[in-house]
Short mmCIF file of C-alpha atoms in Angstrom, two decimals:
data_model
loop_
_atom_site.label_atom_id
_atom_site.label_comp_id
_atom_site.label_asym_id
_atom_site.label_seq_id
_atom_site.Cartn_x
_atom_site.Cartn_y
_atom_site.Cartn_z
CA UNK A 204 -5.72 -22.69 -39.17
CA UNK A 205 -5.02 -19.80 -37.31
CA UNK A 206 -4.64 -18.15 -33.82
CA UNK A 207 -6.79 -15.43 -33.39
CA UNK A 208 -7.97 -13.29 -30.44
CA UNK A 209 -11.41 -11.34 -30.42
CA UNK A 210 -12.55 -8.68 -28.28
CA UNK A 211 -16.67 -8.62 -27.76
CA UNK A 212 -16.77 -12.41 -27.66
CA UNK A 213 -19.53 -13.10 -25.13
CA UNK A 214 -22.52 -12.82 -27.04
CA UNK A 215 -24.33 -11.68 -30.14
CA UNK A 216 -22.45 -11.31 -33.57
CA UNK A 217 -18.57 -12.43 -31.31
CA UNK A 218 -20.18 -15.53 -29.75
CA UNK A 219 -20.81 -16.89 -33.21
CA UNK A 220 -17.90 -16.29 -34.69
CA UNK A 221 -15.73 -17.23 -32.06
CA UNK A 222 -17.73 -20.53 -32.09
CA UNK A 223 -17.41 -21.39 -36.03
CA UNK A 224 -13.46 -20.44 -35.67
CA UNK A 225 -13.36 -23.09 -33.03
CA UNK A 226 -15.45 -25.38 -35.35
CA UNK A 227 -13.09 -24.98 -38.24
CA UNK A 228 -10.04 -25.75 -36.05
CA UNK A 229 -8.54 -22.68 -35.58
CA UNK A 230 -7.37 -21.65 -31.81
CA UNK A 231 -8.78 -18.83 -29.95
CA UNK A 232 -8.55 -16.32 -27.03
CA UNK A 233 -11.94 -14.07 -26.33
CA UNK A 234 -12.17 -11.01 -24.23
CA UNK A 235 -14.74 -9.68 -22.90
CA UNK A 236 -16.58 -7.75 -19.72
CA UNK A 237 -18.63 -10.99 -19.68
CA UNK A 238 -17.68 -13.92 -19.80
CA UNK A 239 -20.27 -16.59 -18.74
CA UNK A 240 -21.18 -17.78 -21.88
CA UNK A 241 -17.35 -18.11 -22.79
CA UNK A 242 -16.90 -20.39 -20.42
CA UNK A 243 -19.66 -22.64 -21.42
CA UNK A 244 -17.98 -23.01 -24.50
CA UNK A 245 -14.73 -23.24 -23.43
CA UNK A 246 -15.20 -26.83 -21.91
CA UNK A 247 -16.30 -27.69 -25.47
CA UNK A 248 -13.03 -26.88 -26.77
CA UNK A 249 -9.94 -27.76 -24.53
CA UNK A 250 -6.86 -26.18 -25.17
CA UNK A 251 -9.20 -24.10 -27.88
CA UNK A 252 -10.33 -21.69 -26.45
CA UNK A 253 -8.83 -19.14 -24.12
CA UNK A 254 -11.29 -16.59 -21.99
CA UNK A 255 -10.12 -13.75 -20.68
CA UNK A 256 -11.97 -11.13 -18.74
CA UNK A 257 -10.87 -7.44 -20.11
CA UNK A 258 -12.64 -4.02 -20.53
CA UNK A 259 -10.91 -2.71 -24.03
CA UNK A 260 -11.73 0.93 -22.40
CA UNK A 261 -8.59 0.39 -19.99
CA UNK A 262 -5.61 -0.20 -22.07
CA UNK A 263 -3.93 -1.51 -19.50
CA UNK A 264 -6.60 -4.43 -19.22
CA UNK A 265 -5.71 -5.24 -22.70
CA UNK A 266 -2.05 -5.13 -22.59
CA UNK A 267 -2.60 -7.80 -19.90
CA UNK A 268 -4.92 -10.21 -21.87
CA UNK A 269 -3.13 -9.70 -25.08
CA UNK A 270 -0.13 -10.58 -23.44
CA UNK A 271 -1.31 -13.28 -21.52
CA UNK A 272 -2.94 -14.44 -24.87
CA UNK A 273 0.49 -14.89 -27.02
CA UNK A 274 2.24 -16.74 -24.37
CA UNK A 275 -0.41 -19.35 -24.28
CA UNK A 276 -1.14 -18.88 -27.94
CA UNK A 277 2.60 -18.57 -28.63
CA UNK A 278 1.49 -16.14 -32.17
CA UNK A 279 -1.47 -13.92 -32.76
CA UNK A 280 -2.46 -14.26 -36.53
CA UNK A 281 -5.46 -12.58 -36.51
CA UNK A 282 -7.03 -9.72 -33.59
CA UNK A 283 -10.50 -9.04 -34.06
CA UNK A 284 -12.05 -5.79 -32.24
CA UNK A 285 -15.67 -6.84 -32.03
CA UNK A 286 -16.50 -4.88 -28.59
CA UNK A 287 -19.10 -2.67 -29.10
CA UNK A 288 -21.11 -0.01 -27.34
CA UNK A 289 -24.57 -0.05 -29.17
CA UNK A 290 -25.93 3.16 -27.27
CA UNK A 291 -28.64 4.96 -29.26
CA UNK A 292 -30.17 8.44 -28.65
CA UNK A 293 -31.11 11.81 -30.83
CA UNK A 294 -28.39 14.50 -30.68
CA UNK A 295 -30.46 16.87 -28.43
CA UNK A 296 -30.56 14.22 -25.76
CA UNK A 297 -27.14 12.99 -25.76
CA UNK A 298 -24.70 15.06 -23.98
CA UNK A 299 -20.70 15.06 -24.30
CA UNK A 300 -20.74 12.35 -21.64
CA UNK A 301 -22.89 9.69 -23.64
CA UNK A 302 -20.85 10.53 -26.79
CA UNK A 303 -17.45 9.86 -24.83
CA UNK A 304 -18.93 6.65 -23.61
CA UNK A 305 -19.71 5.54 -27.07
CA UNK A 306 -16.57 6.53 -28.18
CA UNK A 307 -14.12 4.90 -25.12
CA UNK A 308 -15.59 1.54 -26.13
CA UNK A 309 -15.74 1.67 -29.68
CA UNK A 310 -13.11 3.60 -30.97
CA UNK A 311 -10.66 3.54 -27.84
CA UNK A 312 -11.57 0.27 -27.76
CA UNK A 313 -9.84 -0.29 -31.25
CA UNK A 314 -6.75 2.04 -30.33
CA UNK A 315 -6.06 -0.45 -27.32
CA UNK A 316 -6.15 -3.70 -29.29
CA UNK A 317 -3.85 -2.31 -32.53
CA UNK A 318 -1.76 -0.59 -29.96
CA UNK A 319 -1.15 -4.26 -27.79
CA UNK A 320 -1.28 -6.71 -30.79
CA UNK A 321 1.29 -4.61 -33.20
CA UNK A 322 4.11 -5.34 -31.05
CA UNK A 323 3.37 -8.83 -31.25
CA UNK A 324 2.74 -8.62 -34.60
CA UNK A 325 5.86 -6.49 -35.72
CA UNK A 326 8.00 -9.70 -33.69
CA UNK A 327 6.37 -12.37 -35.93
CA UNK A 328 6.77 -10.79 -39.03
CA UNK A 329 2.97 -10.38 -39.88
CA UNK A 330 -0.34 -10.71 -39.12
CA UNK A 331 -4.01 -8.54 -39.33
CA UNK A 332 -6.21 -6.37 -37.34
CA UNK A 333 -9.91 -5.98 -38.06
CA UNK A 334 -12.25 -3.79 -36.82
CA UNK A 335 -15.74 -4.60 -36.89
CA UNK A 336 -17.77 -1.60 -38.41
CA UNK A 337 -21.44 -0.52 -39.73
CA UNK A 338 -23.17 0.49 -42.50
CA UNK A 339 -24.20 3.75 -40.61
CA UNK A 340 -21.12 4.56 -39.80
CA UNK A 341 -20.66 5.49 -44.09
CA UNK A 342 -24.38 6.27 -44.35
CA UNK A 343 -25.25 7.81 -41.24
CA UNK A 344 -28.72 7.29 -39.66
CA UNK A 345 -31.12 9.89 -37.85
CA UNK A 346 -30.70 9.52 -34.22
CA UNK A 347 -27.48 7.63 -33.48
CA UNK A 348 -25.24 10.00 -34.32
CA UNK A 349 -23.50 8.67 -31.35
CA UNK A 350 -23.12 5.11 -32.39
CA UNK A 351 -22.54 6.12 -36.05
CA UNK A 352 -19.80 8.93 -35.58
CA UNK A 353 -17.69 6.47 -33.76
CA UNK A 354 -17.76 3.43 -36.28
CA UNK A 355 -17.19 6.10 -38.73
CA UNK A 356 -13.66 7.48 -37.17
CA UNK A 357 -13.00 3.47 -36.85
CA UNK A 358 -13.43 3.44 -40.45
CA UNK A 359 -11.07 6.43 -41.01
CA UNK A 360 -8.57 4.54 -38.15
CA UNK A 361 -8.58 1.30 -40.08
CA UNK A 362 -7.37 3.00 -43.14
CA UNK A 363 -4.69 5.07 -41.50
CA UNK A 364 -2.94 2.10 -40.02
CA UNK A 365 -3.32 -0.12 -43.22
CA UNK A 366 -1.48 2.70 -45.10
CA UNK A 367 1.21 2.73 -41.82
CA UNK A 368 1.89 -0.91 -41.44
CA UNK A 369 0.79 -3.09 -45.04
CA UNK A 370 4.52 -2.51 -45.88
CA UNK A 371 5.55 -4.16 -42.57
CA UNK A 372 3.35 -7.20 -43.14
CA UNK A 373 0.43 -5.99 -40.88
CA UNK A 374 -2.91 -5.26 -42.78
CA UNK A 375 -5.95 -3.95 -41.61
CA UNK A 376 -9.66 -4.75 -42.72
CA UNK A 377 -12.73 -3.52 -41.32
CA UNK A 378 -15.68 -6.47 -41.21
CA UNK A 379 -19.14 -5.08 -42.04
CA UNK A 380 -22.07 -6.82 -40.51
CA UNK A 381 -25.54 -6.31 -41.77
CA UNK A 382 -28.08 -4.96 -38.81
CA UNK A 383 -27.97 -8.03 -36.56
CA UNK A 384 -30.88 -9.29 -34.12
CA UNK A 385 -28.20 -8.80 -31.34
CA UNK A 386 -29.32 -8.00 -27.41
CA UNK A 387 -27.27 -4.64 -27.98
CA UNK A 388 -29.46 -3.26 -31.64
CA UNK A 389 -32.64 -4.19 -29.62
CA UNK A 390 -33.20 -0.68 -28.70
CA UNK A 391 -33.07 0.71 -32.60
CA UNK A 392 -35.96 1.91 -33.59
CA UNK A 393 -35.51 -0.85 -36.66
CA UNK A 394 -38.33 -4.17 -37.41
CA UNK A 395 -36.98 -6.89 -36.10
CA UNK A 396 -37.39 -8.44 -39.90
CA UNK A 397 -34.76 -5.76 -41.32
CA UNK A 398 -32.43 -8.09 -38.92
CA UNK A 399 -30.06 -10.75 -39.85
CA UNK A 400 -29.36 -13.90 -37.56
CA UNK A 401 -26.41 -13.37 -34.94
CA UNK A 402 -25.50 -17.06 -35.73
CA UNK A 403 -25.10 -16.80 -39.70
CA UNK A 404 -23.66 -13.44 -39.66
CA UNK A 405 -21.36 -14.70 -36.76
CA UNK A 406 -20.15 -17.58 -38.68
CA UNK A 407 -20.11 -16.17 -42.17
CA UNK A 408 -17.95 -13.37 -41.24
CA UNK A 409 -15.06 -16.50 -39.32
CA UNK A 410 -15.42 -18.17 -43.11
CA UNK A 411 -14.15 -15.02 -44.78
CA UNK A 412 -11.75 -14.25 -42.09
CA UNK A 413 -8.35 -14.71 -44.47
CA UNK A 414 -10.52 -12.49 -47.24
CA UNK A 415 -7.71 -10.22 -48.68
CA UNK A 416 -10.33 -6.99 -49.29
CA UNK A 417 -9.98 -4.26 -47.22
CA UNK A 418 -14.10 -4.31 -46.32
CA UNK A 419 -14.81 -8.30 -45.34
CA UNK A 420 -18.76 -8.77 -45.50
CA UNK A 421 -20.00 -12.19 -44.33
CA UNK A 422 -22.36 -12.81 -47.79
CA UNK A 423 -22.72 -11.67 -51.16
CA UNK A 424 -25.71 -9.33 -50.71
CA UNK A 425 -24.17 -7.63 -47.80
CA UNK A 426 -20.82 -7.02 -49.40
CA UNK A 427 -23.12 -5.79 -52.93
CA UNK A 428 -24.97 -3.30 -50.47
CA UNK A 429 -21.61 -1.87 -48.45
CA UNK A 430 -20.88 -1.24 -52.48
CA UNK A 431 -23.62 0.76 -52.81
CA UNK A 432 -23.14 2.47 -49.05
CA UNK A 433 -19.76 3.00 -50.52
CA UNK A 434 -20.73 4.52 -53.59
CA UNK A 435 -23.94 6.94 -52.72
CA UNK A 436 -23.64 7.25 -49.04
CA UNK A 437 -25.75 9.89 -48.49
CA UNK A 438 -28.58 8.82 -50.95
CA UNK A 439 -28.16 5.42 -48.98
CA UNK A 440 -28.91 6.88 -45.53
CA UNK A 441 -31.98 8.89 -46.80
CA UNK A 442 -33.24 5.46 -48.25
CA UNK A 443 -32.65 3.40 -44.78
CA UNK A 444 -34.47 6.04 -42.63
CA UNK A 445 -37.12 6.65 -45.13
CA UNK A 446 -37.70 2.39 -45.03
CA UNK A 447 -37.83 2.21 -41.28
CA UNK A 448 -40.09 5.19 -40.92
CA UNK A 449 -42.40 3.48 -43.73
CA UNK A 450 -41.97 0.22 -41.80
CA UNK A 451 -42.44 1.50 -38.15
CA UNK A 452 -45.80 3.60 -39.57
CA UNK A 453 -47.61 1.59 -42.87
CA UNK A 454 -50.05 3.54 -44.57
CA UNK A 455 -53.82 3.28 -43.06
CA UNK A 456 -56.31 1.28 -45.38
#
């Protein structure tokens, strides 16, 4: 059992994982802009759960709910940055503005949680930070360069402060998700059947939560295809885009 605190919590892909952690006895304080559904669950779990209201774009937001987290919690074992800005558009339509929103949530977003859980951390001798990434952020994926570029410099950020802190008993993992059938991926241009289940990907991923591998995958097939993303990036990217195009426009017969 552990105590672990999730950003992103409210819905989608965080709902379902903060909801299996729960189930499996483990203690829990979620963040997020939203927090309705939270609550709901909350008076399921007494003295399980912990909701806290908190935009990771202000830091200061999250210095406050982390630290209001550990004194109830007492130790943070695990943080989880699941927030997520899922904004998609082509690169001649998204200006500098649209790319800085992407990026405040996403990538800022993760800069704010490592910066107000290491403290914490550093005190009780240990502990891990994941970031929750995508498959297009290694593979890229025509137009959401926006979305992609910033799960890709999460990727890069993940690694950096695995290699700063493993020696001080802090790692750093990165979980990778399939495409999820999430209210936030509804806009991709994707078939809804290319989509995994918020609720199994949700809970798979809290099952492999301790999972000592730097990439954390919530199944077998998804952690064999991150191999291959991994391995041929590029030729992996052509192949997504040239399935969805073939999907979104089946030959005439």
């Amino acid at each position: 059992m552990a105590n672990v605190l999730v950003t992103g919590a409210n819905q989608g892909i965080g709902y379902h994982l903060v909801r299996q952690l729960l189930a499996d006895g483990n203690r829990v304080a979620a963040l997020d802009v939203e927090t309705d559904v939270l609550e709901n669950l909350a008076r399921q779990y007494p003295g399980g759960l912990y909701v806290y209201c908190c935009d990771v774009q202000e830091e200061a937001a999250v210095q406050q709910a982390v630290k209001a987290a550990a004194g109830v919690l007492k130790t943070i074992e695990i943080a989880v940055h699941n927030a997520c800005r899922c904004a998609f558009l082509p690169f001649e339509t998204a200006d500098d503005a649209f790319y800085r929103q992407v990026l405040e949530v996403n990538l800022f977003g993760a800069i704010h949680l490592a910066r107000a859980v290491l403290p914490h951390m550093l005190e009780q001798g240990g502990g891990r930070v994941i970031f929750t990434s995508s498959g297009v952020g290694v593979t890229g994926f025509a137009g959401i360069s926006p979305y992609a570029a910033s799960k890709g410099a999460m990727e890069s950020l993940a690694r950096c402060l695995d290699l700063e802190y493993r020696d001080r008993g802090i790692t750093f993992h990165l979980f990778h998700p399939p495409l999820t059938r999430t209210r936030s991926s509804a806009p991709l241009p994707v078939p809804q059947e290319f989509m995994a289940l918020p609720e199994q990907v949700g809970a798979g991923l809290a099952k492999h939560i301790h999972a000592k591998g730097f990439v954390i995958c919530h199944s077998r097939m998804q952690r064999l295809q991150m191999g291959l993303c991994y391995l041929w990036p590029t030729a992996m990217g052509r192949l997504m885009c040239k399935m969805t195009a073939r999907a979104q426009n089946p030959p005439q017969t």
